[in-house]
Amino acid sequence: MKIIDSKEIDDVKQMYLVFGEPGTGKTAAVKNLPGKTMYVSIDGTEGVLKKEHPEEMKLVILEKEDVADIVKSFDLVLMTIERKYLNKIDNLVFDNISYLQDLVMNQIKGSAKDGRMDWMAMQEKMRSWVIKIRSWNKRVYITAWEESTSAYDQSGNQVTMYDIKLNGKLRSSIKGLFTVVGRTFIHNGEWLTQLQPDGRHLVKNQLDRRKYCLTSELFTNKEWLPKKEKNNEN
């Protein structure tokens, strides 16, 4: 335990968890990260970065044998980053956590008599990975797929909710570890990220007050405004 003065408070951790449908710019956002980047390709979509990527980026590619024993392999990935690269990089990217969950669950499924224990083992393992990554105090960017569910609002009307495609308990236990949970989408030809909730999209932003931004400007403090608001400002 230590006691510090308020002026010694560390900066807010830049932890981004961004979800969205395939093709909405989650992976492409990586090219806008400033500094040196370590990119861990989990779902094999690193090809979109071939032409445009950060100037200094190293990639970790999971091969067939790695996927076959994903728990051991991912432990090794994190250990290698921590021991050999952590002091040489500014950013860590893991693309994507939804697919990682599927791989882990496929590996451990059936290892316990009660299937619920398998889910608990997966949740605990993946949460421990996120906690370790968070402890490194780097800018972290993790992507995920999107899922939609039906719910009812306070007036009893049925609405569609959009959230990260993860097991419910795992999702609840790790979202609080991120300072930004955003949702990528395309609107009128613009690639955007929603940063503040509206009752249907379960996002949050503890870094600044932006509601939306261009996905290419996610790692800046620039806000995107609808055309009407832009015109009013002028």
Coordinates of C-alpha atoms in Angstrom, one line a residue:
M1 CA 0.0 0.0 0.0
K2 CA 1.1 3.6 -0.6
I3 CA -0.3 7.0 0.1
I4 CA 0.2 9.7 -2.5
D5 CA -0.7 13.4 -3.1
S6 CA -3.5 14.0 -5.7
K7 CA -0.9 15.6 -8.0
E8 CA 0.8 12.2 -8.3
I9 CA -2.3 10.5 -9.7
D10 CA -1.4 8.6 -12.8
D11 CA -2.9 9.4 -16.2
V12 CA -6.1 7.5 -17.1
K13 CA -5.2 4.2 -18.7
Q14 CA -5.9 4.2 -22.4
M15 CA -7.8 0.9 -22.7
Y16 CA -10.0 0.7 -25.8
L17 CA -12.5 -2.1 -26.4
V18 CA -14.2 -1.6 -29.8
F19 CA -16.9 -3.8 -31.3
G20 CA -18.8 -3.7 -34.5
E21 CA -20.0 -5.7 -37.5
P22 CA -17.3 -7.1 -39.8
G23 CA -16.1 -4.5 -42.3
T24 CA -16.8 -1.4 -40.2
G25 CA -13.2 -0.4 -39.7
K26 CA -12.1 -2.0 -36.4
T27 CA -8.9 -3.5 -37.7
A28 CA -8.2 -0.5 -40.1
A29 CA -8.1 1.8 -37.1
V30 CA -4.8 0.2 -36.0
K31 CA -3.0 2.2 -38.7
N32 CA -3.7 5.4 -36.8
L33 CA -2.0 4.4 -33.6
P34 CA 0.9 6.7 -32.8
G35 CA 4.2 5.2 -31.8
K36 CA 5.4 1.6 -31.9
T37 CA 2.8 -1.1 -32.0
M38 CA 2.6 -4.9 -31.3
Y39 CA -0.3 -6.4 -33.1
V40 CA -1.6 -9.9 -32.1
S41 CA -3.7 -11.3 -34.9
I42 CA -6.2 -13.8 -33.5
D43 CA -8.9 -13.9 -36.3
G44 CA -6.5 -13.6 -39.3
T45 CA -7.7 -10.2 -40.5
E46 CA -4.3 -8.6 -40.5
G47 CA -4.3 -8.5 -44.3
V48 CA -6.2 -5.2 -44.3
L49 CA -3.0 -3.6 -42.8
K50 CA -0.7 -4.7 -45.6
K51 CA -0.7 -1.4 -47.5
E52 CA -1.4 1.0 -44.6
H53 CA -0.1 0.3 -41.1
P54 CA 1.9 2.1 -38.3
E55 CA 5.4 2.8 -39.3
E56 CA 6.8 0.6 -36.6
M57 CA 4.6 -2.4 -36.1
K58 CA 5.4 -6.0 -35.2
L59 CA 2.8 -8.8 -35.7
V60 CA 2.2 -12.0 -33.8
I61 CA 0.5 -14.5 -36.1
L62 CA -1.3 -17.5 -34.6
E63 CA -0.6 -20.6 -36.6
K64 CA -2.6 -23.9 -36.7
E65 CA -0.6 -25.5 -33.9
D66 CA -1.1 -22.4 -31.8
V67 CA -4.9 -22.4 -32.3
A68 CA -5.0 -26.1 -31.4
D69 CA -3.7 -25.3 -27.9
I70 CA -4.8 -21.7 -27.7
V71 CA -4.7 -21.4 -23.9
K72 CA -1.0 -22.4 -23.7
S73 CA -0.2 -20.4 -26.8
F74 CA -1.8 -17.2 -25.6
D75 CA -0.1 -17.5 -22.3
L76 CA 3.2 -17.8 -24.3
V77 CA 2.3 -14.8 -26.4
L78 CA 1.8 -12.6 -23.3
M79 CA 4.9 -13.9 -21.6
T80 CA 7.0 -13.2 -24.8
I81 CA 5.6 -9.7 -25.1
E82 CA 6.2 -9.0 -21.4
R83 CA 9.8 -10.3 -21.4
K84 CA 11.1 -9.2 -24.8
Y85 CA 9.0 -6.3 -26.2
L86 CA 7.1 -4.5 -23.5
N87 CA 9.7 -1.7 -23.0
K88 CA 10.1 -1.3 -26.8
I89 CA 6.4 -0.6 -27.7
D90 CA 3.7 2.1 -27.1
N91 CA 0.6 0.2 -28.2
L92 CA -0.8 -3.3 -27.9
V93 CA -3.5 -4.6 -30.2
F94 CA -5.5 -7.8 -29.9
D95 CA -7.8 -8.6 -32.8
N96 CA -10.3 -10.0 -31.8
I97 CA -11.5 -11.1 -28.3
S98 CA -14.8 -12.6 -29.5
Y99 CA -12.9 -15.1 -31.7
L100 CA -10.4 -15.7 -28.9
Q101 CA -13.3 -16.6 -26.6
D102 CA -14.6 -19.1 -29.2
L103 CA -11.2 -20.7 -29.5
V104 CA -10.7 -21.1 -25.8
M105 CA -14.2 -22.5 -25.3
N106 CA -13.7 -25.0 -28.1
Q107 CA -10.5 -26.2 -26.5
I108 CA -11.8 -26.6 -22.9
K109 CA -15.3 -27.7 -23.7
G110 CA -16.0 -31.1 -22.1
S111 CA -13.1 -31.0 -19.7
A112 CA -15.4 -30.8 -16.7
K113 CA -18.4 -33.0 -16.0
D114 CA -20.6 -30.0 -15.5
G115 CA -20.6 -27.8 -18.6
R116 CA -21.1 -24.7 -16.5
M117 CA -17.6 -25.3 -15.1
D118 CA -16.2 -25.1 -18.6
W119 CA -17.7 -21.6 -19.0
M120 CA -16.4 -20.5 -15.6
A121 CA -12.9 -21.7 -16.5
M122 CA -13.0 -19.8 -19.8
Q123 CA -14.3 -16.6 -18.1
E124 CA -11.6 -16.8 -15.4
K125 CA -8.8 -17.4 -17.9
M126 CA -9.7 -14.6 -20.2
R127 CA -10.4 -12.1 -17.4
S128 CA -6.9 -12.9 -16.1
W129 CA -5.4 -12.2 -19.5
V130 CA -7.2 -8.8 -19.7
I131 CA -6.0 -7.9 -16.1
K132 CA -2.4 -8.8 -17.0
I133 CA -2.6 -6.7 -20.2
R134 CA -4.0 -3.8 -18.3
S135 CA -1.2 -3.9 -15.7
W136 CA 1.3 -3.1 -18.4
N137 CA 0.3 0.5 -18.6
K138 CA 0.4 0.7 -22.4
R139 CA -2.2 2.0 -24.8
V140 CA -4.3 -1.1 -25.5
Y141 CA -6.7 -1.6 -28.3
I142 CA -8.9 -4.7 -28.4
T143 CA -11.5 -5.5 -31.0
A144 CA -14.6 -7.6 -30.8
W145 CA -17.6 -8.7 -32.9
E146 CA -21.0 -7.2 -32.3
E147 CA -24.2 -8.9 -31.2
S148 CA -27.8 -7.7 -31.0
T149 CA -30.4 -8.7 -28.5
S150 CA -34.0 -7.8 -27.9
A151 CA -35.0 -6.0 -24.7
Y152 CA -37.8 -3.8 -23.4
D153 CA -37.5 -0.1 -22.5
Q154 CA -39.1 1.6 -19.6
S155 CA -42.3 2.2 -21.6
G156 CA -42.5 -1.5 -22.4
N157 CA -41.5 -1.1 -26.0
Q158 CA -39.3 -3.8 -27.6
V159 CA -35.9 -2.4 -28.7
T160 CA -32.7 -3.9 -30.1
M161 CA -29.6 -3.6 -27.9
Y162 CA -26.1 -3.7 -29.4
D163 CA -23.2 -5.0 -27.3
I164 CA -19.9 -6.9 -27.5
K165 CA -20.2 -10.5 -28.6
L166 CA -19.0 -12.3 -25.5
N167 CA -20.4 -14.5 -22.8
G168 CA -22.5 -12.3 -20.6
K169 CA -20.6 -12.8 -17.3
L170 CA -17.2 -12.4 -19.1
R171 CA -18.5 -9.2 -20.8
S172 CA -19.7 -7.8 -17.5
S173 CA -16.5 -8.6 -15.7
I174 CA -14.1 -7.0 -18.2
K175 CA -15.9 -4.0 -19.5
G176 CA -15.2 -2.1 -16.4
L177 CA -11.4 -2.5 -17.0
F178 CA -11.6 -0.4 -20.2
T179 CA -11.7 3.4 -20.3
V180 CA -13.4 3.3 -23.7
V181 CA -15.9 0.9 -25.1
G182 CA -16.9 2.0 -28.6
R183 CA -19.0 0.7 -31.5
T184 CA -17.9 1.1 -35.1
F185 CA -20.4 1.7 -37.9
I186 CA -20.7 3.4 -41.3
H187 CA -23.1 6.3 -41.7
N188 CA -23.6 8.2 -45.0
G189 CA -20.2 6.9 -46.2
E190 CA -18.3 7.9 -43.1
W191 CA -16.6 5.4 -40.8
L192 CA -17.6 6.3 -37.3
T193 CA -17.2 5.1 -33.7
Q194 CA -19.9 5.8 -31.1
L195 CA -18.4 6.6 -27.7
Q196 CA -21.4 7.5 -25.5
P197 CA -24.5 5.4 -24.8
D198 CA -27.9 6.2 -26.1
G199 CA -30.0 3.5 -24.4
R200 CA -29.5 0.9 -27.2
H201 CA -25.7 0.9 -27.9
L202 CA -23.9 -0.2 -24.8
V203 CA -20.7 1.9 -25.0
K204 CA -18.8 4.3 -22.7
N205 CA -16.1 6.9 -22.8
Q206 CA -14.1 7.8 -19.7
L207 CA -11.3 9.5 -21.5
D208 CA -13.1 12.6 -22.8
R209 CA -16.5 14.0 -23.6
R210 CA -16.8 12.9 -27.2
K211 CA -20.0 11.2 -28.3
Y212 CA -18.8 10.2 -31.8
C213 CA -15.6 10.4 -33.7
L214 CA -14.3 9.3 -37.1
T215 CA -12.8 5.9 -36.5
S216 CA -9.6 7.2 -38.0
E217 CA -9.5 9.8 -35.2
L218 CA -10.3 7.4 -32.3
F219 CA -6.9 7.9 -30.7
T220 CA -7.1 11.7 -30.8
N221 CA -9.5 14.1 -29.0
K222 CA -11.3 15.1 -32.2
E223 CA -15.1 14.8 -32.1
W224 CA -17.4 14.1 -35.1
L225 CA -20.5 16.2 -35.4
P226 CA -23.5 15.6 -37.6
K227 CA -23.8 18.1 -40.5
K228 CA -26.6 20.1 -38.9
E229 CA -24.5 20.7 -35.8
K230 CA -21.4 21.6 -37.9
N231 CA -23.5 24.1 -39.8
N232 CA -24.8 25.7 -36.6
E233 CA -21.2 26.0 -35.3
N234 CA -20.3 28.0 -38.5

